[in-house]
Amino acid sequence: MKEEILFGTYTKKSSQGIYQATLDTELQTLSKPKHVVSIENPTYLTTTPAKTLLTIAKEGSLGGISAYALQDEAYTLLDDALEDGPNPCYVAFDAPRQLIYTANYHLGTVAVYRLNADQTLTLCDKVTQTGNGPRPEQTSAHVHYTDLTPDGRLAVVDLGSDTVTLYDVSEDGKLTQHSIFETEAGFGPRHLAFAPDKKTAYLVGELSSQLAVLDYDQTSGTFKLRETVATIPADWTKHNGAAAIKLSKDGRFIYISNRGHDSLAVFEAQADKVVLTQLISSEGHFPRDFALDLTEKYLVLANQETDNAVLYSRDLETGMLTCLKNDIPLPEGVCVYFVA
């Protein structure tokens, strides 16, 4: 089987925008990524069921999102929503409501857009978070992630204020604050992922290099902390920032990238606890994002600072990873996305 991968990047050095590659699961090979969209800092991206590519975008002093058509790999620009200021860092799509959510780290804001029938973009709402934390990186709100809970609320992860805020979303894209979960001070939450049971959530702390396991109550729309575990060895004293978090479809295994320790941490969700089962090298420096392929037999990772992507094989029973190839050229890679 051949699977298409899109890579989002920074364009501070040599990258030209969005890159595309093909994973051949039979040959266990990943093609050399090719440049397909010229755009500034497409640091996160996703696609819709109708094959619209939604990506973070920058144009000079303007930041926001852009929408492209994916038909025949032409990547035709459909519309963009740009305004003065820094670009967001995360984008998510709400198919039932045809809404797009963005998180802006620098401004501490969440924006909601409508994806119209003609594939144009309309701003529906914008919310500004407030708060701070004890670490130097937490002088103000820094929203790093915003996406839906299993029951359709919007979860907003704020690294600056050590909070996860849930919002109710109306059909016209308006946000109403529902609840706030506070992490331990200095945890620095970055990304959130839900287990298939829809009752367990995993929150990665960038600043603390920890994984928090949360219980989610859909009735009340609230989180409760179950346990916290480290993503790096206890004797690691140099800088590290935990980054992306992904789960296997069965919810048994959790994967987290470590920037600094330069590794992937593999956890197994057991009956009463989460156990670290593997720490494998990222085969490069500053691993940002990664993704499991559609078969979940492979994992592809992007190292931002060493301009390389890495292909791993994955044991479906143990969740363990094995490096297959570590020298795939990818400039400034920060997002890995398999197109379904």
mmCIF file of C-alpha atoms in Angstrom:
data_model
loop_
_atom_site.group_PDB
_atom_site.id
_atom_site.type_symbol
_atom_site.label_atom_id
_atom_site.label_comp_id
_atom_site.label_asym_id
_atom_site.label_seq_id
_atom_site.Cartn_x
_atom_site.Cartn_y
_atom_site.Cartn_z
ATOM 1 C CA MET A 1 0.000 0.000 0.000
ATOM 2 C CA LYS A 2 1.140 3.530 -0.751
ATOM 3 C CA GLU A 3 0.240 6.353 1.618
ATOM 4 C CA GLU A 4 0.591 10.092 1.065
ATOM 5 C CA ILE A 5 2.290 12.219 3.725
ATOM 6 C CA LEU A 6 2.300 16.003 3.958
ATOM 7 C CA PHE A 7 4.982 17.816 5.932
ATOM 8 C CA GLY A 8 4.553 21.275 7.431
ATOM 9 C CA THR A 9 7.711 23.289 8.025
ATOM 10 C CA TYR A 10 9.247 26.513 9.186
ATOM 11 C CA THR A 11 10.639 28.588 6.322
ATOM 12 C CA LYS A 12 13.356 30.390 8.241
ATOM 13 C CA LYS A 13 16.290 28.778 6.404
ATOM 14 C CA SER A 14 15.971 26.599 3.305
ATOM 15 C CA SER A 15 12.401 25.300 3.357
ATOM 16 C CA GLN A 16 9.990 26.569 0.709
ATOM 17 C CA GLY A 17 6.729 25.530 2.417
ATOM 18 C CA ILE A 18 4.771 22.275 2.366
ATOM 19 C CA TYR A 19 6.361 19.011 1.241
ATOM 20 C CA GLN A 20 4.831 15.712 0.139
ATOM 21 C CA ALA A 21 6.185 12.154 0.260
ATOM 22 C CA THR A 22 4.913 8.607 -0.236
ATOM 23 C CA LEU A 23 5.246 5.724 2.196
ATOM 24 C CA ASP A 24 5.360 2.301 0.535
ATOM 25 C CA THR A 25 4.337 -0.147 3.236
ATOM 26 C CA GLU A 26 5.346 -3.217 1.215
ATOM 27 C CA LEU A 27 8.845 -1.987 0.416
ATOM 28 C CA GLN A 28 9.172 -0.222 3.781
ATOM 29 C CA THR A 29 10.406 2.936 2.087
ATOM 30 C CA LEU A 30 9.628 6.634 2.290
ATOM 31 C CA SER A 31 10.216 8.700 -0.843
ATOM 32 C CA LYS A 32 12.276 11.879 -0.782
ATOM 33 C CA PRO A 33 9.875 14.685 0.192
ATOM 34 C CA LYS A 34 9.134 17.066 -2.684
ATOM 35 C CA HIS A 35 8.083 20.691 -2.430
ATOM 36 C CA VAL A 36 4.401 21.107 -3.396
ATOM 37 C CA VAL A 37 3.143 24.400 -1.888
ATOM 38 C CA SER A 38 5.085 27.659 -1.639
ATOM 39 C CA ILE A 39 3.990 29.303 1.601
ATOM 40 C CA GLU A 40 5.611 30.896 4.659
ATOM 41 C CA ASN A 41 5.741 28.940 7.923
ATOM 42 C CA PRO A 42 3.080 26.262 7.321
ATOM 43 C CA THR A 43 3.858 24.866 10.764
ATOM 44 C CA TYR A 44 0.688 22.823 11.182
ATOM 45 C CA LEU A 45 -1.858 21.454 8.747
ATOM 46 C CA THR A 46 -4.841 19.153 8.362
ATOM 47 C CA THR A 47 -7.298 18.103 5.651
ATOM 48 C CA THR A 48 -11.076 17.838 5.432
ATOM 49 C CA PRO A 49 -13.094 14.845 4.185
ATOM 50 C CA ALA A 50 -13.762 16.890 1.026
ATOM 51 C CA LYS A 51 -9.988 17.047 0.387
ATOM 52 C CA THR A 52 -9.412 20.650 1.358
ATOM 53 C CA LEU A 53 -5.993 21.318 2.844
ATOM 54 C CA LEU A 54 -6.073 23.709 5.811
ATOM 55 C CA THR A 55 -2.703 25.102 6.841
ATOM 56 C CA ILE A 56 -1.123 27.703 9.057
ATOM 57 C CA ALA A 57 0.151 30.525 6.864
ATOM 58 C CA LYS A 58 2.252 33.665 7.012
ATOM 59 C CA GLU A 59 2.671 36.482 4.520
ATOM 60 C CA GLY A 60 5.124 39.144 5.619
ATOM 61 C CA SER A 61 3.667 40.759 8.746
ATOM 62 C CA LEU A 62 0.378 38.878 8.351
ATOM 63 C CA GLY A 63 -0.459 35.561 9.966
ATOM 64 C CA GLY A 64 -3.414 33.176 9.817
ATOM 65 C CA ILE A 65 -4.608 30.190 7.795
ATOM 66 C CA SER A 66 -5.007 29.229 4.145
ATOM 67 C CA ALA A 67 -7.219 26.704 2.349
ATOM 68 C CA TYR A 68 -6.033 24.721 -0.690
ATOM 69 C CA ALA A 69 -7.721 22.213 -2.989
ATOM 70 C CA LEU A 70 -5.970 18.836 -3.134
ATOM 71 C CA GLN A 71 -7.424 17.611 -6.430
ATOM 72 C CA ASP A 72 -4.782 16.131 -8.748
ATOM 73 C CA GLU A 73 -2.047 17.433 -6.455
ATOM 74 C CA ALA A 74 -2.497 20.882 -7.959
ATOM 75 C CA TYR A 75 -2.783 22.489 -4.506
ATOM 76 C CA THR A 76 -4.842 25.421 -5.757
ATOM 77 C CA LEU A 77 -5.306 28.257 -3.249
ATOM 78 C CA LEU A 78 -9.000 28.625 -2.388
ATOM 79 C CA ASP A 79 -8.903 31.345 0.260
ATOM 80 C CA ASP A 80 -6.908 32.653 3.182
ATOM 81 C CA ALA A 81 -7.654 34.477 6.413
ATOM 82 C CA LEU A 82 -4.667 36.640 7.362
ATOM 83 C CA GLU A 83 -4.318 39.588 9.734
ATOM 84 C CA ASP A 84 -1.552 41.657 11.294
ATOM 85 C CA GLY A 85 0.436 39.728 13.858
ATOM 86 C CA PRO A 86 2.099 36.347 14.367
ATOM 87 C CA ASN A 87 0.652 33.246 12.755
ATOM 88 C CA PRO A 88 -1.113 30.514 14.783
ATOM 89 C CA CYS A 89 0.573 27.228 15.713
ATOM 90 C CA TYR A 90 -2.300 24.731 15.433
ATOM 91 C CA VAL A 91 -5.315 24.163 13.191
ATOM 92 C CA ALA A 92 -8.188 21.680 13.554
ATOM 93 C CA PHE A 93 -11.328 20.930 11.559
ATOM 94 C CA ASP A 94 -14.835 20.273 12.914
ATOM 95 C CA ALA A 95 -16.582 18.327 10.118
ATOM 96 C CA PRO A 96 -20.154 18.245 11.526
ATOM 97 C CA ARG A 97 -20.221 22.022 11.989
ATOM 98 C CA GLN A 98 -17.809 22.870 9.134
ATOM 99 C CA LEU A 99 -15.749 24.974 11.531
ATOM 100 C CA ILE A 100 -12.001 25.529 11.769
ATOM 101 C CA TYR A 101 -10.191 26.223 15.048
ATOM 102 C CA THR A 102 -6.766 27.821 15.406
ATOM 103 C CA ALA A 103 -4.478 28.314 18.413
ATOM 104 C CA ASN A 104 -2.138 31.307 18.541
ATOM 105 C CA TYR A 105 0.778 30.810 20.918
ATOM 106 C CA HIS A 106 2.107 34.362 20.779
ATOM 107 C CA LEU A 107 -1.249 36.139 21.139
ATOM 108 C CA GLY A 108 -2.887 33.636 23.500
ATOM 109 C CA THR A 109 -5.964 33.498 21.271
ATOM 110 C CA VAL A 110 -8.365 30.948 19.818
ATOM 111 C CA ALA A 111 -10.071 31.764 16.512
ATOM 112 C CA VAL A 112 -13.056 30.044 14.921
ATOM 113 C CA TYR A 113 -13.677 30.150 11.166
ATOM 114 C CA ARG A 114 -16.486 28.848 9.004
ATOM 115 C CA LEU A 115 -15.480 26.792 5.964
ATOM 116 C CA ASN A 116 -18.209 27.876 3.576
ATOM 117 C CA ALA A 117 -19.727 25.745 0.840
ATOM 118 C CA ASP A 118 -17.559 27.514 -1.746
ATOM 119 C CA GLN A 119 -14.481 26.713 0.404
ATOM 120 C CA THR A 120 -13.964 30.324 1.476
ATOM 121 C CA LEU A 121 -13.216 31.268 5.088
ATOM 122 C CA THR A 122 -15.276 33.461 7.427
ATOM 123 C CA LEU A 123 -14.203 34.454 10.948
ATOM 124 C CA CYS A 124 -16.923 33.505 13.465
ATOM 125 C CA ASP A 125 -15.374 34.201 16.852
ATOM 126 C CA LYS A 126 -12.125 34.902 18.666
ATOM 127 C CA VAL A 127 -11.318 34.402 22.350
ATOM 128 C CA THR A 128 -8.296 35.747 24.215
ATOM 129 C CA GLN A 129 -6.965 33.677 27.099
ATOM 130 C CA THR A 130 -5.389 35.257 30.190
ATOM 131 C CA GLY A 131 -3.100 34.047 32.947
ATOM 132 C CA ASN A 132 0.515 33.146 33.627
ATOM 133 C CA GLY A 133 2.703 30.619 35.384
ATOM 134 C CA PRO A 134 5.927 30.414 37.425
ATOM 135 C CA ARG A 135 8.393 29.615 34.628
ATOM 136 C CA PRO A 136 10.126 32.199 32.411
ATOM 137 C CA GLU A 137 8.148 30.923 29.404
ATOM 138 C CA GLN A 138 4.863 31.605 31.218
ATOM 139 C CA THR A 139 4.677 35.386 31.521
ATOM 140 C CA SER A 140 1.361 35.389 29.650
ATOM 141 C CA ALA A 141 -1.153 33.075 28.013
ATOM 142 C CA HIS A 142 0.261 30.842 25.259
ATOM 143 C CA VAL A 143 -2.381 28.712 23.555
ATOM 144 C CA HIS A 144 -0.619 25.781 21.875
ATOM 145 C CA TYR A 145 -3.513 23.484 20.959
ATOM 146 C CA THR A 146 -7.232 23.617 20.383
ATOM 147 C CA ASP A 147 -9.342 20.688 19.207
ATOM 148 C CA LEU A 148 -12.573 18.875 19.965
ATOM 149 C CA THR A 149 -13.343 16.584 22.874
ATOM 150 C CA PRO A 150 -15.193 13.352 21.996
ATOM 151 C CA ASP A 151 -18.502 15.007 22.909
ATOM 152 C CA GLY A 152 -17.934 18.084 20.759
ATOM 153 C CA ARG A 153 -16.629 20.686 23.188
ATOM 154 C CA LEU A 154 -13.520 22.666 22.306
ATOM 155 C CA ALA A 155 -10.454 21.992 24.447
ATOM 156 C CA VAL A 156 -7.946 24.857 24.634
ATOM 157 C CA VAL A 157 -4.513 23.966 26.006
ATOM 158 C CA ASP A 158 -2.677 26.996 27.388
ATOM 159 C CA LEU A 159 1.019 26.506 28.111
ATOM 160 C CA GLY A 160 1.334 29.971 29.647
ATOM 161 C CA SER A 161 -1.392 29.690 32.273
ATOM 162 C CA ASP A 162 -1.132 25.934 33.024
ATOM 163 C CA THR A 163 -4.758 25.354 32.041
ATOM 164 C CA VAL A 164 -7.033 23.358 29.783
ATOM 165 C CA THR A 165 -10.207 25.341 29.148
ATOM 166 C CA LEU A 166 -13.311 23.745 27.681
ATOM 167 C CA TYR A 167 -15.694 25.800 25.561
ATOM 168 C CA ASP A 168 -19.174 24.988 24.318
ATOM 169 C CA VAL A 169 -19.445 25.639 20.579
ATOM 170 C CA SER A 170 -22.650 26.904 18.980
ATOM 171 C CA GLU A 171 -23.681 26.004 15.437
ATOM 172 C CA ASP A 172 -22.683 29.485 14.288
ATOM 173 C CA GLY A 173 -19.191 29.112 15.742
ATOM 174 C CA LYS A 174 -19.509 31.112 18.952
ATOM 175 C CA LEU A 175 -17.555 29.989 22.019
ATOM 176 C CA THR A 176 -18.846 29.958 25.602
ATOM 177 C CA GLN A 177 -16.514 29.004 28.437
ATOM 178 C CA HIS A 178 -17.634 25.805 30.156
ATOM 179 C CA SER A 179 -14.884 24.713 32.581
ATOM 180 C CA ILE A 180 -11.198 25.152 33.421
ATOM 181 C CA PHE A 181 -8.765 22.431 34.475
ATOM 182 C CA GLU A 182 -5.597 23.640 36.197
ATOM 183 C CA THR A 183 -2.421 21.596 35.991
ATOM 184 C CA GLU A 184 0.385 21.667 38.517
ATOM 185 C CA ALA A 185 2.169 25.035 38.370
ATOM 186 C CA GLY A 186 4.904 25.009 35.721
ATOM 187 C CA PHE A 187 3.569 21.903 33.971
ATOM 188 C CA GLY A 188 3.390 23.864 30.706
ATOM 189 C CA PRO A 189 0.684 21.879 28.869
ATOM 190 C CA ARG A 190 1.170 21.642 25.107
ATOM 191 C CA HIS A 191 -1.023 19.004 23.399
ATOM 192 C CA LEU A 192 -3.958 16.779 24.363
ATOM 193 C CA ALA A 193 -5.103 13.389 23.050
ATOM 194 C CA PHE A 194 -8.138 11.279 23.934
ATOM 195 C CA ALA A 195 -8.252 7.501 24.277
ATOM 196 C CA PRO A 196 -10.856 5.466 22.359
ATOM 197 C CA ASP A 197 -12.900 5.038 25.551
ATOM 198 C CA LYS A 198 -13.596 8.805 25.352
ATOM 199 C CA LYS A 199 -13.123 8.973 29.129
ATOM 200 C CA THR A 200 -9.318 9.072 29.317
ATOM 201 C CA ALA A 201 -7.217 11.977 28.073
ATOM 202 C CA TYR A 202 -3.452 12.362 27.866
ATOM 203 C CA LEU A 203 -1.921 15.807 28.343
ATOM 204 C CA VAL A 204 1.753 16.390 27.555
ATOM 205 C CA GLY A 205 3.643 19.031 29.536
ATOM 206 C CA GLU A 206 6.255 20.747 27.394
ATOM 207 C CA LEU A 207 7.963 22.601 30.246
ATOM 208 C CA SER A 208 7.842 19.777 32.781
ATOM 209 C CA SER A 209 8.597 16.884 30.381
ATOM 210 C CA GLN A 210 5.694 14.969 31.878
ATOM 211 C CA LEU A 211 2.606 13.111 30.750
ATOM 212 C CA ALA A 212 -0.567 13.709 32.737
ATOM 213 C CA VAL A 213 -3.332 11.106 32.575
ATOM 214 C CA LEU A 214 -6.758 12.707 32.992
ATOM 215 C CA ASP A 215 -10.253 11.368 33.584
ATOM 216 C CA TYR A 216 -12.851 13.161 31.467
ATOM 217 C CA ASP A 217 -16.480 13.355 32.611
ATOM 218 C CA GLN A 218 -18.699 14.096 29.619
ATOM 219 C CA THR A 219 -21.728 14.808 31.791
ATOM 220 C CA SER A 220 -20.074 17.657 33.672
ATOM 221 C CA GLY A 221 -17.510 18.504 31.010
ATOM 222 C CA THR A 222 -14.592 18.451 33.453
ATOM 223 C CA PHE A 223 -11.162 16.855 33.825
ATOM 224 C CA LYS A 224 -9.631 15.215 36.901
ATOM 225 C CA LEU A 225 -5.968 14.266 37.272
ATOM 226 C CA ARG A 226 -5.309 10.535 37.604
ATOM 227 C CA GLU A 227 -1.492 10.334 37.472
ATOM 228 C CA THR A 228 1.625 12.028 36.138
ATOM 229 C CA VAL A 229 4.700 10.307 34.691
ATOM 230 C CA ALA A 230 8.003 11.589 33.264
ATOM 231 C CA THR A 231 8.829 11.449 29.541
ATOM 232 C CA ILE A 232 12.623 11.502 30.107
ATOM 233 C CA PRO A 233 15.023 9.668 32.445
ATOM 234 C CA ALA A 234 15.304 10.943 36.004
ATOM 235 C CA ASP A 235 19.021 11.638 35.553
ATOM 236 C CA TRP A 236 18.582 13.873 32.475
ATOM 237 C CA THR A 237 19.714 17.365 33.554
ATOM 238 C CA LYS A 238 19.970 19.218 30.234
ATOM 239 C CA HIS A 239 17.117 21.128 28.622
ATOM 240 C CA ASN A 240 14.181 19.199 27.227
ATOM 241 C CA GLY A 241 10.815 20.190 25.864
ATOM 242 C CA ALA A 242 8.180 17.525 25.345
ATOM 243 C CA ALA A 243 6.306 18.141 22.100
ATOM 244 C CA ALA A 244 3.860 15.972 20.151
ATOM 245 C CA ILE A 245 1.650 13.220 21.552
ATOM 246 C CA LYS A 246 -0.104 10.490 19.534
ATOM 247 C CA LEU A 247 -2.052 7.368 20.486
ATOM 248 C CA SER A 248 -2.501 4.040 18.765
ATOM 249 C CA LYS A 249 -6.067 3.453 17.576
ATOM 250 C CA ASP A 250 -6.686 0.839 20.277
ATOM 251 C CA GLY A 251 -5.500 3.251 22.966
ATOM 252 C CA ARG A 252 -2.898 0.835 24.316
ATOM 253 C CA PHE A 253 0.160 2.893 23.439
ATOM 254 C CA ILE A 254 1.058 6.561 23.809
ATOM 255 C CA TYR A 255 3.952 8.210 21.964
ATOM 256 C CA ILE A 256 5.643 11.505 22.897
ATOM 257 C CA SER A 257 8.570 13.335 21.277
ATOM 258 C CA ASN A 258 11.308 14.855 23.443
ATOM 259 C CA ARG A 259 13.192 17.894 22.107
ATOM 260 C CA GLY A 260 16.547 18.049 23.864
ATOM 261 C CA HIS A 261 16.709 14.448 24.976
ATOM 262 C CA ASP A 262 16.011 13.844 21.260
ATOM 263 C CA SER A 263 13.931 10.758 21.685
ATOM 264 C CA LEU A 264 10.522 9.189 21.313
ATOM 265 C CA ALA A 265 8.969 7.934 24.540
ATOM 266 C CA VAL A 266 6.664 4.939 24.249
ATOM 267 C CA PHE A 267 4.123 4.319 27.020
ATOM 268 C CA GLU A 268 1.754 1.395 27.537
ATOM 269 C CA ALA A 269 -1.632 2.072 29.110
ATOM 270 C CA GLN A 270 -2.117 -0.766 31.585
ATOM 271 C CA ALA A 271 -5.149 -1.487 33.751
ATOM 272 C CA ASP A 272 -4.239 0.859 36.583
ATOM 273 C CA LYS A 273 -1.255 2.891 35.353
ATOM 274 C CA VAL A 274 0.781 4.116 32.401
ATOM 275 C CA VAL A 275 4.237 2.555 32.028
ATOM 276 C CA LEU A 276 7.210 3.834 30.019
ATOM 277 C CA THR A 277 8.332 0.882 27.882
ATOM 278 C CA GLN A 278 10.806 2.417 25.417
ATOM 279 C CA LEU A 279 12.947 5.504 24.841
ATOM 280 C CA ILE A 280 14.294 5.418 21.289
ATOM 281 C CA SER A 281 16.556 7.961 19.616
ATOM 282 C CA SER A 282 14.957 10.480 17.275
ATOM 283 C CA GLU A 283 17.996 10.064 15.011
ATOM 284 C CA GLY A 284 18.360 13.836 14.826
ATOM 285 C CA HIS A 285 17.972 17.033 16.831
ATOM 286 C CA PHE A 286 14.756 18.681 18.004
ATOM 287 C CA PRO A 287 12.058 16.168 17.045
ATOM 288 C CA ARG A 288 8.831 18.144 16.656
ATOM 289 C CA ASP A 289 5.954 16.180 15.230
ATOM 290 C CA PHE A 290 5.425 12.575 14.146
ATOM 291 C CA ALA A 291 2.552 10.391 13.003
ATOM 292 C CA LEU A 292 1.523 6.764 12.814
ATOM 293 C CA ASP A 293 0.615 5.613 9.332
ATOM 294 C CA LEU A 294 -2.830 4.264 8.442
ATOM 295 C CA THR A 295 -1.814 0.647 9.138
ATOM 296 C CA GLU A 296 -0.038 1.669 12.362
ATOM 297 C CA LYS A 297 2.882 -0.545 11.342
ATOM 298 C CA TYR A 298 5.035 2.536 10.722
ATOM 299 C CA LEU A 299 5.817 5.884 12.314
ATOM 300 C CA VAL A 300 7.338 8.912 10.592
ATOM 301 C CA LEU A 301 9.072 11.656 12.589
ATOM 302 C CA ALA A 302 10.472 15.081 11.656
ATOM 303 C CA ASN A 303 13.609 16.558 13.253
ATOM 304 C CA GLN A 304 13.489 20.332 12.877
ATOM 305 C CA GLU A 305 17.115 21.297 13.568
ATOM 306 C CA THR A 306 18.854 18.514 11.605
ATOM 307 C CA ASP A 307 16.531 18.737 8.580
ATOM 308 C CA ASN A 308 15.747 15.032 8.437
ATOM 309 C CA ALA A 309 12.750 12.743 8.620
ATOM 310 C CA VAL A 310 12.933 9.260 10.131
ATOM 311 C CA LEU A 311 10.990 6.109 9.268
ATOM 312 C CA TYR A 312 10.349 3.566 12.025
ATOM 313 C CA SER A 313 8.611 0.213 11.937
ATOM 314 C CA ARG A 314 6.185 -0.502 14.767
ATOM 315 C CA ASP A 315 5.350 -3.778 16.492
ATOM 316 C CA LEU A 316 1.567 -3.909 16.704
ATOM 317 C CA GLU A 317 1.619 -6.129 19.791
ATOM 318 C CA THR A 318 4.292 -4.410 21.913
ATOM 319 C CA GLY A 319 4.127 -0.899 20.464
ATOM 320 C CA MET A 320 7.924 -0.882 20.189
ATOM 321 C CA LEU A 321 9.679 1.080 17.447
ATOM 322 C CA THR A 322 12.645 0.150 15.231
ATOM 323 C CA CYS A 323 14.462 2.662 13.054
ATOM 324 C CA LEU A 324 14.426 1.747 9.346
ATOM 325 C CA LYS A 325 15.857 4.909 7.767
ATOM 326 C CA ASN A 326 17.114 8.117 9.370
ATOM 327 C CA ASP A 327 18.528 10.252 6.545
ATOM 328 C CA ILE A 328 15.398 11.326 4.659
ATOM 329 C CA PRO A 329 15.996 15.006 3.715
ATOM 330 C CA LEU A 330 13.303 17.339 5.060
ATOM 331 C CA PRO A 331 14.075 21.032 5.707
ATOM 332 C CA GLU A 332 12.827 22.465 9.019
ATOM 333 C CA GLY A 333 10.111 19.833 9.473
ATOM 334 C CA VAL A 334 7.579 20.524 12.240
ATOM 335 C CA CYS A 335 4.368 18.712 11.195
ATOM 336 C CA VAL A 336 3.769 15.186 9.886
ATOM 337 C CA TYR A 337 0.351 14.369 8.445
ATOM 338 C CA PHE A 338 -0.885 11.220 6.713
ATOM 339 C CA VAL A 339 -3.662 11.996 4.218
ATOM 340 C CA ALA A 340 -6.494 9.496 4.735
#
